[in-house]
GROMACS .gro file of C-alpha atoms in nm:
model
  188
    1UNK     CA    1  -4.544   1.747   1.705
    2UNK     CA    2  -4.221   1.873   1.545
    3UNK     CA    3  -4.045   1.865   1.882
    4UNK     CA    4  -4.160   1.509   1.942
    5UNK     CA    5  -4.028   1.401   1.599
    6UNK     CA    6  -3.691   1.570   1.666
    7UNK     CA    7  -3.671   1.409   2.012
    8UNK     CA    8  -3.747   1.062   1.867
    9UNK     CA    9  -3.487   1.104   1.591
   10UNK     CA   10  -3.232   1.222   1.846
   11UNK     CA   11  -3.309   0.927   2.077
   12UNK     CA   12  -3.285   0.687   1.783
   13UNK     CA   13  -2.945   0.826   1.683
   14UNK     CA   14  -2.821   0.801   2.043
   15UNK     CA   15  -2.936   0.439   2.070
   16UNK     CA   16  -2.771   0.348   1.738
   17UNK     CA   17  -2.449   0.513   1.853
   18UNK     CA   18  -2.462   0.321   2.182
   19UNK     CA   19  -2.522  -0.009   2.003
   20UNK     CA   20  -2.208   0.043   1.795
   21UNK     CA   21  -1.982   0.092   2.097
   22UNK     CA   22  -1.732  -0.194   2.109
   23UNK     CA   23  -1.631  -0.325   2.449
   24UNK     CA   24  -1.286  -0.463   2.523
   25UNK     CA   25  -1.432  -0.815   2.554
   26UNK     CA   26  -1.625  -0.782   2.227
   27UNK     CA   27  -1.309  -0.657   2.052
   28UNK     CA   28  -1.110  -0.959   2.178
   29UNK     CA   29  -1.390  -1.190   2.063
   30UNK     CA   30  -1.396  -1.033   1.715
   31UNK     CA   31  -1.019  -1.077   1.675
   32UNK     CA   32  -1.028  -1.437   1.800
   33UNK     CA   33  -1.316  -1.527   1.569
   34UNK     CA   34  -1.127  -1.440   1.250
   35UNK     CA   35  -1.064  -1.760   1.055
   36UNK     CA   36  -0.761  -1.595   0.894
   37UNK     CA   37  -0.611  -1.324   1.114
   38UNK     CA   38  -0.572  -0.988   0.941
   39UNK     CA   39  -0.211  -0.911   1.038
   40UNK     CA   40  -0.020  -0.628   0.875
   41UNK     CA   41   0.226  -0.347   0.937
   42UNK     CA   42   0.127   0.012   0.999
   43UNK     CA   43   0.419   0.246   0.930
   44UNK     CA   44   0.468   0.608   1.020
   45UNK     CA   45   0.368   0.687   0.658
   46UNK     CA   46   0.017   0.548   0.718
   47UNK     CA   47  -0.272   0.762   0.845
   48UNK     CA   48  -0.352   0.499   1.110
   49UNK     CA   49  -0.007   0.540   1.268
   50UNK     CA   50  -0.099   0.865   1.441
   51UNK     CA   51  -0.391   0.690   1.611
   52UNK     CA   52  -0.181   0.410   1.761
   53UNK     CA   53   0.166   0.568   1.792
   54UNK     CA   54   0.163   0.557   2.173
   55UNK     CA   55   0.067   0.189   2.187
   56UNK     CA   56   0.284  -0.097   2.311
   57UNK     CA   57   0.292  -0.469   2.226
   58UNK     CA   58  -0.009  -0.640   2.382
   59UNK     CA   59  -0.227  -0.326   2.377
   60UNK     CA   60  -0.577  -0.363   2.236
   61UNK     CA   61  -0.694  -0.035   2.087
   62UNK     CA   62  -1.050   0.039   1.980
   63UNK     CA   63  -1.080   0.342   1.757
   64UNK     CA   64  -1.435   0.396   1.635
   65UNK     CA   65  -1.515   0.065   1.463
   66UNK     CA   66  -1.151  -0.034   1.414
   67UNK     CA   67  -0.979  -0.280   1.644
   68UNK     CA   68  -0.600  -0.307   1.664
   69UNK     CA   69  -0.404  -0.548   1.878
   70UNK     CA   70  -0.039  -0.441   1.870
   71UNK     CA   71   0.180  -0.747   1.824
   72UNK     CA   72   0.521  -0.583   1.799
   73UNK     CA   73   0.717  -0.266   1.726
   74UNK     CA   74   0.983  -0.275   1.458
   75UNK     CA   75   1.155  -0.085   1.180
   76UNK     CA   76   1.098  -0.157   0.811
   77UNK     CA   77   1.263  -0.043   0.489
   78UNK     CA   78   1.048   0.161   0.252
   79UNK     CA   79   1.116   0.204  -0.119
   80UNK     CA   80   0.981   0.468  -0.358
   81UNK     CA   81   0.993   0.396  -0.731
   82UNK     CA   82   0.818   0.476  -1.053
   83UNK     CA   83   0.766   0.200  -1.306
   84UNK     CA   84   0.639   0.126  -1.654
   85UNK     CA   85   0.512  -0.231  -1.687
   86UNK     CA   86   0.524  -0.402  -2.025
   87UNK     CA   87   0.330  -0.731  -2.032
   88UNK     CA   88   0.520  -1.014  -2.203
   89UNK     CA   89   0.196  -1.211  -2.228
   90UNK     CA   90   0.052  -0.945  -2.459
   91UNK     CA   91   0.363  -0.822  -2.641
   92UNK     CA   92   0.627  -1.016  -2.832
   93UNK     CA   93   0.986  -0.983  -2.713
   94UNK     CA   94   1.073  -0.768  -3.018
   95UNK     CA   95   0.785  -0.529  -2.939
   96UNK     CA   96   0.900  -0.497  -2.576
   97UNK     CA   97   1.255  -0.425  -2.695
   98UNK     CA   98   1.124  -0.162  -2.941
   99UNK     CA   99   0.897   0.003  -2.682
  100UNK     CA  100   1.155   0.001  -2.403
  101UNK     CA  101   1.415   0.160  -2.638
  102UNK     CA  102   1.162   0.426  -2.739
  103UNK     CA  103   1.071   0.500  -2.375
  104UNK     CA  104   1.434   0.519  -2.265
  105UNK     CA  105   1.510   0.752  -2.558
  106UNK     CA  106   1.218   0.977  -2.461
  107UNK     CA  107   1.352   0.990  -2.104
  108UNK     CA  108   1.694   1.095  -2.235
  109UNK     CA  109   1.521   1.368  -2.440
  110UNK     CA  110   1.370   1.511  -2.121
  111UNK     CA  111   1.021   1.363  -2.110
  112UNK     CA  112   0.904   1.311  -1.752
  113UNK     CA  113   0.886   0.962  -1.611
  114UNK     CA  114   0.535   1.039  -1.484
  115UNK     CA  115   0.414   1.130  -1.835
  116UNK     CA  116   0.566   0.815  -1.988
  117UNK     CA  117   0.440   0.593  -1.709
  118UNK     CA  118   0.086   0.719  -1.755
  119UNK     CA  119   0.114   0.668  -2.131
  120UNK     CA  120   0.281   0.326  -2.149
  121UNK     CA  121   0.233   0.116  -1.834
  122UNK     CA  122   0.011  -0.181  -1.910
  123UNK     CA  123  -0.124  -0.251  -1.561
  124UNK     CA  124  -0.355   0.054  -1.557
  125UNK     CA  125  -0.198   0.180  -1.233
  126UNK     CA  126  -0.251   0.556  -1.249
  127UNK     CA  127   0.012   0.610  -0.976
  128UNK     CA  128   0.280   0.375  -1.111
  129UNK     CA  129   0.518   0.673  -1.134
  130UNK     CA  130   0.510   0.709  -0.751
  131UNK     CA  131   0.486   0.364  -0.595
  132UNK     CA  132   0.587   0.307  -0.233
  133UNK     CA  133   0.634  -0.041  -0.095
  134UNK     CA  134   0.784  -0.203   0.211
  135UNK     CA  135   1.050  -0.473   0.229
  136UNK     CA  136   0.887  -0.806   0.145
  137UNK     CA  137   0.581  -0.666  -0.036
  138UNK     CA  138   0.721  -0.709  -0.389
  139UNK     CA  139   0.862  -1.018  -0.557
  140UNK     CA  140   1.231  -1.065  -0.464
  141UNK     CA  141   1.363  -0.999  -0.817
  142UNK     CA  142   1.197  -0.658  -0.823
  143UNK     CA  143   1.294  -0.557  -0.469
  144UNK     CA  144   1.655  -0.671  -0.511
  145UNK     CA  145   1.694  -0.467  -0.830
  146UNK     CA  146   1.551  -0.158  -0.657
  147UNK     CA  147   1.786  -0.202  -0.359
  148UNK     CA  148   2.088  -0.216  -0.590
  149UNK     CA  149   2.026   0.118  -0.762
  150UNK     CA  150   2.074   0.478  -0.653
  151UNK     CA  151   1.804   0.745  -0.635
  152UNK     CA  152   1.735   0.898  -0.976
  153UNK     CA  153   1.861   0.594  -1.168
  154UNK     CA  154   1.647   0.443  -1.443
  155UNK     CA  155   1.692   0.070  -1.507
  156UNK     CA  156   1.507  -0.230  -1.645
  157UNK     CA  157   1.394  -0.550  -1.478
  158UNK     CA  158   1.314  -0.846  -1.701
  159UNK     CA  159   1.134  -1.137  -1.535
  160UNK     CA  160   1.057  -1.383  -1.819
  161UNK     CA  161   0.932  -1.652  -1.578
  162UNK     CA  162   0.654  -1.412  -1.474
  163UNK     CA  163   0.610  -1.252  -1.819
  164UNK     CA  164   0.695  -0.912  -1.668
  165UNK     CA  165   0.921  -0.641  -1.801
  166UNK     CA  166   0.963  -0.312  -1.610
  167UNK     CA  167   1.136   0.015  -1.672
  168UNK     CA  168   1.197   0.152  -1.323
  169UNK     CA  169   1.307   0.484  -1.180
  170UNK     CA  170   1.420   0.489  -0.819
  171UNK     CA  171   1.258   0.810  -0.692
  172UNK     CA  172   1.435   0.847  -0.359
  173UNK     CA  173   1.674   0.681  -0.116
  174UNK     CA  174   1.550   0.386   0.085
  175UNK     CA  175   1.401   0.490   0.419
  176UNK     CA  176   1.386   0.318   0.754
  177UNK     CA  177   1.043   0.365   0.913
  178UNK     CA  178   0.900   0.283   1.252
  179UNK     CA  179   0.615   0.037   1.231
  180UNK     CA  180   0.366  -0.161   1.436
  181UNK     CA  181   0.269  -0.513   1.341
  182UNK     CA  182  -0.100  -0.535   1.427
  183UNK     CA  183  -0.381  -0.786   1.427
  184UNK     CA  184  -0.672  -0.579   1.301
  185UNK     CA  185  -1.046  -0.608   1.257
  186UNK     CA  186  -1.341  -0.389   1.174
  187UNK     CA  187  -1.673  -0.408   1.352
  188UNK     CA  188  -1.989  -0.284   1.185
   0.00000   0.00000   0.00000
């Protein structure tokens, strides 16, 4: 009886695994049926990159339940910054000036940017001290300011029209990364 139960469970698992196999035609159909195509870049910093690194434009790759149609190969610029966000919608201008002066003074005294970011940033981002983004992912005012500073520099970005104030540290030099632009989907 035990052997029969084990055999039935095994057969059931095999059938479920077979049902989840995605054919090339099914993958194409899934991508074409998306009302809004899920198109994004996968850079050499992303875990997925290793899975598709040998692909070429036009390739349709099925990796487990993930479907990737490679649209193009390109290079992108990557930035690495730390930031402390002070919300102008919640703090008066004088309070932002007071806090930013205090934070900058603490940095001069040797406090770590990570410690101060965790303590003061108002967007609850626990990794604000180590934020990586690609060209075009941030608002232009923020990206342009980051581009115009050297690694290690600490600077402020005030965007009153958005009610944003940032104290930013450029963690490292800008990098050029290889990337794939893909149309992606997930099949359950």
